[in-house]
PDB file of C-alpha atoms and ligand atoms in Angstrom:
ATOM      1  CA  UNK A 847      49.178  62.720  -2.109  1.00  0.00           C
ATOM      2  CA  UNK A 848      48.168  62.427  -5.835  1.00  0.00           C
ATOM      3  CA  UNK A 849      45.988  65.137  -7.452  1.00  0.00           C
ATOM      4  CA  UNK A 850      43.913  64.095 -10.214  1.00  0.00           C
ATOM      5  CA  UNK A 851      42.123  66.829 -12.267  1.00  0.00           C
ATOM      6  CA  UNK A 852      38.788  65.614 -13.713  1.00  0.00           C
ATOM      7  CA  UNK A 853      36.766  67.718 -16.578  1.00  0.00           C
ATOM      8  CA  UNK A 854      33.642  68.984 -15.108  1.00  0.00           C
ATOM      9  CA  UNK A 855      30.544  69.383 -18.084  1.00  0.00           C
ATOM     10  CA  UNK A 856      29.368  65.876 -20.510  1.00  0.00           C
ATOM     11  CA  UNK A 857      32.679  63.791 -19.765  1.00  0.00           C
ATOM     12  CA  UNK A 858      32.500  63.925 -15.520  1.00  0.00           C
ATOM     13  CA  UNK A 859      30.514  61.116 -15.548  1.00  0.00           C
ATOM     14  CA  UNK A 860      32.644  58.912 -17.622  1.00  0.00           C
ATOM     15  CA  UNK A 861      35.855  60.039 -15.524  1.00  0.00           C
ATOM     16  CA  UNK A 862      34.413  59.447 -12.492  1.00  0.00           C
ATOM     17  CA  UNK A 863      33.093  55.834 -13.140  1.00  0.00           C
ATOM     18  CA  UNK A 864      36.543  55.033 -14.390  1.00  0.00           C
ATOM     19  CA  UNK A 865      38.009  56.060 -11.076  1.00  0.00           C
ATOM     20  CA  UNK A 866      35.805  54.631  -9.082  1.00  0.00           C
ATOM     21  CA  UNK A 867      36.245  51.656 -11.373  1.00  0.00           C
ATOM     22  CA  UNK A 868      39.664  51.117 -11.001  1.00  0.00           C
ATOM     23  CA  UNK A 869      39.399  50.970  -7.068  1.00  0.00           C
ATOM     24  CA  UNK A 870      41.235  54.420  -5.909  1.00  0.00           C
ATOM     25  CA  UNK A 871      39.796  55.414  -3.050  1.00  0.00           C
ATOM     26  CA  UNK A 872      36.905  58.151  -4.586  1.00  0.00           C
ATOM     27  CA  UNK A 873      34.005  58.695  -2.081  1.00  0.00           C
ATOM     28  CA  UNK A 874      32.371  61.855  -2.934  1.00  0.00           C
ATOM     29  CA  UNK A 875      32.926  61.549  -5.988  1.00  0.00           C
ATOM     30  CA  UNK A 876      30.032  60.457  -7.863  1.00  0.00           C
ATOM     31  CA  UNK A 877      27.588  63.201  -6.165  1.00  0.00           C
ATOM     32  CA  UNK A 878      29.975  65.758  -5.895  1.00  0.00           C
ATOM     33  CA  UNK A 879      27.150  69.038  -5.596  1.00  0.00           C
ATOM     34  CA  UNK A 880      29.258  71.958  -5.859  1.00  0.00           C
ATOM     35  CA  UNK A 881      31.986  70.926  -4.509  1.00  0.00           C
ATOM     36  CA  UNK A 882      36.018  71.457  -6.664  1.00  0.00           C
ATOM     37  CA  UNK A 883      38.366  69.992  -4.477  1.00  0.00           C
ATOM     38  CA  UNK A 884      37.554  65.969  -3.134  1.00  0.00           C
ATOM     39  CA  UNK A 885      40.372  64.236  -0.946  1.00  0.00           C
ATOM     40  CA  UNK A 886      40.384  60.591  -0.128  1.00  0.00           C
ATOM     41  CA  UNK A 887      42.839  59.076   1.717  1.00  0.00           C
ATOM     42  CA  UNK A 888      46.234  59.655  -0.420  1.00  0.00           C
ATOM     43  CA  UNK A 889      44.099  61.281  -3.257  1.00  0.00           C
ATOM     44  CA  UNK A 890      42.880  64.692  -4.294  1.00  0.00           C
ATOM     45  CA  UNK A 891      40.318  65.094  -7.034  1.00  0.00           C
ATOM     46  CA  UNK A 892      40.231  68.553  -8.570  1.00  0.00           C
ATOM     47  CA  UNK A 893      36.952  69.695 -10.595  1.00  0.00           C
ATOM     48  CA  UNK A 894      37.899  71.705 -13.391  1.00  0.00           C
ATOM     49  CA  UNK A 895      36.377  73.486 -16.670  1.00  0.00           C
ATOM     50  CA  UNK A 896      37.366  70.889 -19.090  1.00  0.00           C
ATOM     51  CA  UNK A 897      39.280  74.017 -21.307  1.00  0.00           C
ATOM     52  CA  UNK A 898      41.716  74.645 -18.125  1.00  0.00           C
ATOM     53  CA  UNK A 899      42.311  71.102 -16.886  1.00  0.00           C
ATOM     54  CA  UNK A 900      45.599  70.780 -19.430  1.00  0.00           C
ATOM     55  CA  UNK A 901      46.843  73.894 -17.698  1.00  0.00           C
ATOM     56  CA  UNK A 902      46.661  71.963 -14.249  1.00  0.00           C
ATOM     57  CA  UNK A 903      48.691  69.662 -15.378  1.00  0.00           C
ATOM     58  CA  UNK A 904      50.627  71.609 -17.420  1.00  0.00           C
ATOM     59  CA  UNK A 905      51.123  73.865 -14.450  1.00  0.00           C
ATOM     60  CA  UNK A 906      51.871  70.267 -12.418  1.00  0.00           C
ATOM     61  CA  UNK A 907      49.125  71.316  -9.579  1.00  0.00           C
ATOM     62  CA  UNK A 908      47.463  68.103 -10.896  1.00  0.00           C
ATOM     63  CA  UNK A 909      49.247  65.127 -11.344  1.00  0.00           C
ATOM     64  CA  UNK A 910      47.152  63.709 -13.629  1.00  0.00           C
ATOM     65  CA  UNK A 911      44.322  64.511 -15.553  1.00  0.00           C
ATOM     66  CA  UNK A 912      41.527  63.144 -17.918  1.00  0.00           C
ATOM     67  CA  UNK A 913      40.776  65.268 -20.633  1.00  0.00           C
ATOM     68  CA  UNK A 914      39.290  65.010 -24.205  1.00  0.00           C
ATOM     69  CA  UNK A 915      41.804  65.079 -27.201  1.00  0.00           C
ATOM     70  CA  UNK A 916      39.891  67.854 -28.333  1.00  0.00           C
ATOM     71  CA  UNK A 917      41.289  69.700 -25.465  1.00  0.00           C
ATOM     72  CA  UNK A 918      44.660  68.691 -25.175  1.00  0.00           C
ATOM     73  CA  UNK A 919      45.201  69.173 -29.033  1.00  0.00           C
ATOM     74  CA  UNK A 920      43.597  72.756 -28.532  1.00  0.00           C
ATOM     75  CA  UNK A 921      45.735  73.276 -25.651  1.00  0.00           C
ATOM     76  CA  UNK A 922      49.199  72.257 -27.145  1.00  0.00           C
ATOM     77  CA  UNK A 923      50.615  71.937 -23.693  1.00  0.00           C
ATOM     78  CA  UNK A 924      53.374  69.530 -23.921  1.00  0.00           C
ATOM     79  CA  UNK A 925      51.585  66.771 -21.151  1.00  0.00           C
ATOM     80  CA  UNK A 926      52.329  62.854 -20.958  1.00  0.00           C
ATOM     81  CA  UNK A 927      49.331  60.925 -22.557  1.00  0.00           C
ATOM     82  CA  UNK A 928      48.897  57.562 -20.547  1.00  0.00           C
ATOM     83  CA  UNK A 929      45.863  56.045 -21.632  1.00  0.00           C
ATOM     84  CA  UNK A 930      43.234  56.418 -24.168  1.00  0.00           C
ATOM     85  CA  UNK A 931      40.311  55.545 -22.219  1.00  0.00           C
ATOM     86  CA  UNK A 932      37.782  55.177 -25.762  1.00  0.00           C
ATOM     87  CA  UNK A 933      34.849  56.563 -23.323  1.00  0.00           C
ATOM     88  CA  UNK A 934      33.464  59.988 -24.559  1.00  0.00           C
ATOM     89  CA  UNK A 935      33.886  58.994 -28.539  1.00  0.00           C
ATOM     90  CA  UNK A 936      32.931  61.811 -30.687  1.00  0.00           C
ATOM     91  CA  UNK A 937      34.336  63.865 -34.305  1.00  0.00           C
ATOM     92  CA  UNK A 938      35.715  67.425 -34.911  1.00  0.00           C
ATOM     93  CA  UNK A 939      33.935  68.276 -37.844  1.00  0.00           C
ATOM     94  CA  UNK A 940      33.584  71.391 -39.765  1.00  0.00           C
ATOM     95  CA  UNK A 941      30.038  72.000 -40.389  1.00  0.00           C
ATOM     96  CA  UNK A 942      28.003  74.815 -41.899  1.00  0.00           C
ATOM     97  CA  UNK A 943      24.799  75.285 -44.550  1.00  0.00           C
ATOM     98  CA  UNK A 944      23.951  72.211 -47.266  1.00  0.00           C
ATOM     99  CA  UNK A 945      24.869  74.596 -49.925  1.00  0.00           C
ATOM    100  CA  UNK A 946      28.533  75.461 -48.705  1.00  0.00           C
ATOM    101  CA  UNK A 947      29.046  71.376 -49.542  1.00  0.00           C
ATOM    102  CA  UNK A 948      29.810  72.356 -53.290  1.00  0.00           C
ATOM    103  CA  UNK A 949      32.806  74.822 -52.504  1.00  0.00           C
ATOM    104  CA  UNK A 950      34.454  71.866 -49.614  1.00  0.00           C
ATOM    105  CA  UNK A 951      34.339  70.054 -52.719  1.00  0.00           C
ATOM    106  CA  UNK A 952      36.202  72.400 -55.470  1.00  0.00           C
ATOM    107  CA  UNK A 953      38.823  73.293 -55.399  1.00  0.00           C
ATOM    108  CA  UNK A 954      40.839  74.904 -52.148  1.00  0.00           C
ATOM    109  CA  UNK A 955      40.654  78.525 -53.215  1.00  0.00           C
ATOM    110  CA  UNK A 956      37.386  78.361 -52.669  1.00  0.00           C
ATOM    111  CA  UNK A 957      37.403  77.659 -49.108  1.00  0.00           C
ATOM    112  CA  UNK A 958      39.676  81.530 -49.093  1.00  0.00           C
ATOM    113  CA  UNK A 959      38.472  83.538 -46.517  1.00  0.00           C
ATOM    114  CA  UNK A 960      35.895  81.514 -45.458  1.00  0.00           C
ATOM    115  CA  UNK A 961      34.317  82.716 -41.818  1.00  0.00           C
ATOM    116  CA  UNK A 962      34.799  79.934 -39.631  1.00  0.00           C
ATOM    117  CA  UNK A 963      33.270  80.109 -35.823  1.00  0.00           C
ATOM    118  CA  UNK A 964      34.574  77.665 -32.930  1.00  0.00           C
ATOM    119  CA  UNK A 965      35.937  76.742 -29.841  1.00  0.00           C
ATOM    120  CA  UNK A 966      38.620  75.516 -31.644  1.00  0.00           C
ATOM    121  CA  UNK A 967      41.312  78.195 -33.639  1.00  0.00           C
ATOM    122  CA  UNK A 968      44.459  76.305 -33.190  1.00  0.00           C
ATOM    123  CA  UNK A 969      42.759  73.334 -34.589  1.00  0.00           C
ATOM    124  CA  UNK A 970      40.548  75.170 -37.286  1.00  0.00           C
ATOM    125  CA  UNK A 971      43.767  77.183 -38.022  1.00  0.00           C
ATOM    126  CA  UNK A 972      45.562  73.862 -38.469  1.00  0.00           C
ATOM    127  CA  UNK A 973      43.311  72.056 -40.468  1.00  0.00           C
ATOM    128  CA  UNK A 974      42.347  74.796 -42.590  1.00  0.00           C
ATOM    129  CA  UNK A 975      46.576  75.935 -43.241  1.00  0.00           C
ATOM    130  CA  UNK A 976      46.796  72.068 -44.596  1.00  0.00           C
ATOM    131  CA  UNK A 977      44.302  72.210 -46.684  1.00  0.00           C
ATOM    132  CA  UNK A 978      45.952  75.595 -47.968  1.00  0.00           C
ATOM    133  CA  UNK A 979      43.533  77.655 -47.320  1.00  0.00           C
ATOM    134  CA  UNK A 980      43.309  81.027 -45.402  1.00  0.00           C
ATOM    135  CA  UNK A 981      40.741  81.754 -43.381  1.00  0.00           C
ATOM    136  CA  UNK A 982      38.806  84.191 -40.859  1.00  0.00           C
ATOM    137  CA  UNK A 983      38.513  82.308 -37.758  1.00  0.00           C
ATOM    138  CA  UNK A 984      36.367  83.825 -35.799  1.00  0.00           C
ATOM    139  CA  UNK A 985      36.542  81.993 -31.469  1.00  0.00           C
ATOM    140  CA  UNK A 986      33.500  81.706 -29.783  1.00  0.00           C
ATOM    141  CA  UNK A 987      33.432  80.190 -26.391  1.00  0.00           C
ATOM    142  CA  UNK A 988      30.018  77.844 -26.343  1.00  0.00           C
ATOM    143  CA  UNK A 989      26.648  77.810 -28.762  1.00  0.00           C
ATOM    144  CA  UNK A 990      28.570  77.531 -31.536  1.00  0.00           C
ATOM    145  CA  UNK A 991      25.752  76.688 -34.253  1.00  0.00           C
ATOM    146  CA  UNK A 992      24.451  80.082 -33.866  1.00  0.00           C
ATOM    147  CA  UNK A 993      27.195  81.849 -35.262  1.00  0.00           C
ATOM    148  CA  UNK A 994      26.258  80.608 -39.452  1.00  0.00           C
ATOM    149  CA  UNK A 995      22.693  80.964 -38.333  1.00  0.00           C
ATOM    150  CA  UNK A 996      22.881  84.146 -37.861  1.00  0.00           C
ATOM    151  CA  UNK A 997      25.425  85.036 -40.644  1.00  0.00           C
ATOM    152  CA  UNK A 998      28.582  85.620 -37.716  1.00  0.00           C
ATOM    153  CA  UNK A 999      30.128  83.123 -39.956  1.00  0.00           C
ATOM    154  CA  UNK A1000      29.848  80.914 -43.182  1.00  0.00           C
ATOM    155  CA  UNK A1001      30.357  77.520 -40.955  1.00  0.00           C
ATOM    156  CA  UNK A1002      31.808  75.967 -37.848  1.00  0.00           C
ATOM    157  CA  UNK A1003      34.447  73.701 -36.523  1.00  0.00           C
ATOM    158  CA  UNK A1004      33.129  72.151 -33.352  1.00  0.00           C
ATOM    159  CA  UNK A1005      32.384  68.670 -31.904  1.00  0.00           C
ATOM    160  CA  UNK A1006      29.683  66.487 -32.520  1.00  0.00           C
ATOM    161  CA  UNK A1007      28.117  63.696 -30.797  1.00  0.00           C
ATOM    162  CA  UNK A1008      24.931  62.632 -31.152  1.00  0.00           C
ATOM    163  CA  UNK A1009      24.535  65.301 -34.404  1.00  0.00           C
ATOM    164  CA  UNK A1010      21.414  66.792 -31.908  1.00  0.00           C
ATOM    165  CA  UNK A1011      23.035  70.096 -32.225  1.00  0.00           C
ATOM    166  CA  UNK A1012      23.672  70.377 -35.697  1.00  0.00           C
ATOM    167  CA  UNK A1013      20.645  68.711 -37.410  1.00  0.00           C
ATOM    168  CA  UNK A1014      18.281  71.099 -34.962  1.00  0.00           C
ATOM    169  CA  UNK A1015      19.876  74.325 -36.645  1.00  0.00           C
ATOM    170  CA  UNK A1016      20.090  72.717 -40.126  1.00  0.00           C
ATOM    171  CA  UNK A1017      23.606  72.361 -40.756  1.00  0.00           C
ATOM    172  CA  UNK A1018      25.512  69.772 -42.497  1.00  0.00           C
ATOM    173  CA  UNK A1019      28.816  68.021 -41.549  1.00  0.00           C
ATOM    174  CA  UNK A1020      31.163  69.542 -44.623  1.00  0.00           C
ATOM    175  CA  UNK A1021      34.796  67.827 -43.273  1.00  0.00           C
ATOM    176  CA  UNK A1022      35.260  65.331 -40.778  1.00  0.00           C
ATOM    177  CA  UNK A1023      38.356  66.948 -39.039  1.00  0.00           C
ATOM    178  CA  UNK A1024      39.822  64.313 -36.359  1.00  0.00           C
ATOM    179  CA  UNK A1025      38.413  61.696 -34.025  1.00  0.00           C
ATOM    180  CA  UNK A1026      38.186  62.407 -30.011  1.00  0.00           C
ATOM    181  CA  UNK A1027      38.190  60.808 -26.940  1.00  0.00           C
ATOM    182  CA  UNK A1028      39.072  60.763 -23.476  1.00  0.00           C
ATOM    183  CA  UNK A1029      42.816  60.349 -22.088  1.00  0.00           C
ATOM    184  CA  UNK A1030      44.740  59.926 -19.301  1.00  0.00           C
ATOM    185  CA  UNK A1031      47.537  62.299 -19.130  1.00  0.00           C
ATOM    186  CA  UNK A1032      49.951  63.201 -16.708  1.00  0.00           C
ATOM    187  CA  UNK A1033      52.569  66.453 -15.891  1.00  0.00           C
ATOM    188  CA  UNK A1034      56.154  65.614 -17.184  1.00  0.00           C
ATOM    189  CA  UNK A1035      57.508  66.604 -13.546  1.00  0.00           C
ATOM    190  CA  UNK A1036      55.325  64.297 -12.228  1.00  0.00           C
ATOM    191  CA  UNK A1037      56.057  61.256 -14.641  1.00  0.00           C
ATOM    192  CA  UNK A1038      60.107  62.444 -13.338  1.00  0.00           C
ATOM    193  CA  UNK A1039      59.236  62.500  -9.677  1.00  0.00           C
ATOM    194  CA  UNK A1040      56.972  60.244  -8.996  1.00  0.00           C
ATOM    195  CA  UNK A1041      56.608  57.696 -11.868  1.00  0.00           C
ATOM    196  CA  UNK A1042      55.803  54.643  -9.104  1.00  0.00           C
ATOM    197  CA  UNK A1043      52.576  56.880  -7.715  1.00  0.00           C
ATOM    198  CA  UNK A1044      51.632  57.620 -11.662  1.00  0.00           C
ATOM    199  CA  UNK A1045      52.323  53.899 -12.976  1.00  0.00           C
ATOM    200  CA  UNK A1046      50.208  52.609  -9.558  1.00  0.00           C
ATOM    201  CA  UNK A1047      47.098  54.905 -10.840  1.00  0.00           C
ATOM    202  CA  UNK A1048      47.768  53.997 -14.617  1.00  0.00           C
ATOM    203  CA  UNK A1049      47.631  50.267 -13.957  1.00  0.00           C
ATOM    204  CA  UNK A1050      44.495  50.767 -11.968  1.00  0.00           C
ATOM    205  CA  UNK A1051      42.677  52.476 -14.268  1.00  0.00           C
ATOM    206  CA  UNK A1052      43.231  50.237 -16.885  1.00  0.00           C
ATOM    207  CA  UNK A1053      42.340  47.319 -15.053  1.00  0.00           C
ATOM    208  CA  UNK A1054      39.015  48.881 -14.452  1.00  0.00           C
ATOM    209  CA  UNK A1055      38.796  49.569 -18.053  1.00  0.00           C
ATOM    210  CA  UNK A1056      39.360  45.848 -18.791  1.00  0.00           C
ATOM    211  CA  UNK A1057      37.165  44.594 -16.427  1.00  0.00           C
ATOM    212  CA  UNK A1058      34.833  46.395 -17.712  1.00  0.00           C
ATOM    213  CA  UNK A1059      35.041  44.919 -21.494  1.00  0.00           C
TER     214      UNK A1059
HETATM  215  C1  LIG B1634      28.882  70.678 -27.684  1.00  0.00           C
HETATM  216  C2  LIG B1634      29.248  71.131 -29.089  1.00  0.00           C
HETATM  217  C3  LIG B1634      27.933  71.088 -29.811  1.00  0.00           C
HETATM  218  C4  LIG B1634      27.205  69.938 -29.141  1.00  0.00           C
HETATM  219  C5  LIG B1634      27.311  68.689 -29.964  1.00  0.00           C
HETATM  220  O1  LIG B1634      28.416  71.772 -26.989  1.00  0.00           O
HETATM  221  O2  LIG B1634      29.865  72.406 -29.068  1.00  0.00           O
HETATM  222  O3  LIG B1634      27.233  72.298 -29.645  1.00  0.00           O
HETATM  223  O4  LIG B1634      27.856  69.719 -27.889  1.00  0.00           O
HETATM  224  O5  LIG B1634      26.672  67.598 -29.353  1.00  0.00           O
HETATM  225  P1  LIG B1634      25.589  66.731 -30.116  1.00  0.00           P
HETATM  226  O6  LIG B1634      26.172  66.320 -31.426  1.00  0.00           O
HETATM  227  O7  LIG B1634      25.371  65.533 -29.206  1.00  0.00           O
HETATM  228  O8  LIG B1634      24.345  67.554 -30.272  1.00  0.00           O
HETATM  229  P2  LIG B1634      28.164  71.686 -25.425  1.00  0.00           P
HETATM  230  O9  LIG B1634      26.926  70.908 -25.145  1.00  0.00           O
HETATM  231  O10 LIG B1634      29.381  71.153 -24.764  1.00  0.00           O
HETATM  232  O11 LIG B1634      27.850  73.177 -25.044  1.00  0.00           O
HETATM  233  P3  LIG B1634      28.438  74.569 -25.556  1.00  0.00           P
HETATM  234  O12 LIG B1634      27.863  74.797 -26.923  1.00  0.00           O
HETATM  235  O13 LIG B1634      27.950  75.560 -24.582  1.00  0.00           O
HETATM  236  O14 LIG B1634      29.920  74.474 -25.590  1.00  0.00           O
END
């Protein structure tokens, strides 16, 4: 049996098309109710907070996975990335107040000490160290935008999509930080094990993705 972790939250949707896409074996799936665990034939579909599906994998109780970039990159567990699905586009950004756009644009000191709120601190931390800049990083776990609205902190790093979020609290994108989208990942002891059961799903999934182009 193969389990395949799945992010629960704005990206379910998209993962669960794709698998039912590619033709695995998925009833259930798409109307899940509050159900985590799904099995189907030789498949098991884990529903997990999109934060803790890299430790699944990681962990190798999933076999695979689909999880955002954002997550993966945030979770710096060493996984095997299979596919890059392009569903669930969006931007790290680092956003904040119109009138912090002067000091992104002089010169780095000024960005010293800077409070910075988000979901994010291994990628703010990374991002900000390039740019040579030390700052307070201060991790939130959801409703980001409130934290510069309320003074918490001088700006964000967080994700955008539609830009919803940000233009109904008046802030401003200040840095575009990385693109983001969904993968298909896999445990390394998997990939070892099993890499016939992995390539099978792989294949599948990308034919879906093609047939759907
Ligand atoms: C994410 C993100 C932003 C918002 C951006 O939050 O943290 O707040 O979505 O999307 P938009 O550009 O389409 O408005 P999410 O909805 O995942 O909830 P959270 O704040 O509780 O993490």
């Amino acid at each position: 049996m193969l389990t395949i972790a799945l992010p629960t939250g704005r990206v379910f949707s998209d993962a669960a098309a794709l698998v039912a896409a590619s033709g695995l074996p998925c009833s259930g799936l798409e109307s899940p109710g509050r159900k985590l665990v799904i099995e189907d034939g030789d498949f098991r579909y884990i529903l997990a907070k999109p934060s803790d599906v890299p430790l699944y994998v990681g962990y190798g109780t999933a076999d695979l996975a689909f999880a955002g970039s954002d997550v993966l990159l945030e979770s710096a567990i060493p996984l095997v990335e299979l596919l890059d699905t392009g569903k669930g586009k969006c931007r790290v950004v680092v956003a904040g107040p119109a009138h912090l756009k002067k000091r992104f644009q002089a010169h780095q000191s000024e960005l010293m000490w800077l409070k910075v709120a988000t979901k994010y601190p291994r990628i703010a931390d990374g991002f900000f160290a390039a740019r040579g800049a030390q700052v307070d990083i201060i991790h939130l776990h959801g409703s980001i935008e409130l934290a510069p609205k309320l003074g918490l902190s001088d700006c964000i790093l967080d994700i955008v999509q539609s830009g919803n979020t940000l233009r109904a609290n008046n802030l401003e994108i200040l840095e575009h930080v990385c693109g983001i989208s969904l993968r298909l990942v896999a445990s390394k002891k998997s990939v070892a094990l099993n890499w016939a059961g992995i390539r099978k799903v792989t294949e599948a999934i990308s034919t879906g993705l093609e047939a759907e182009r």
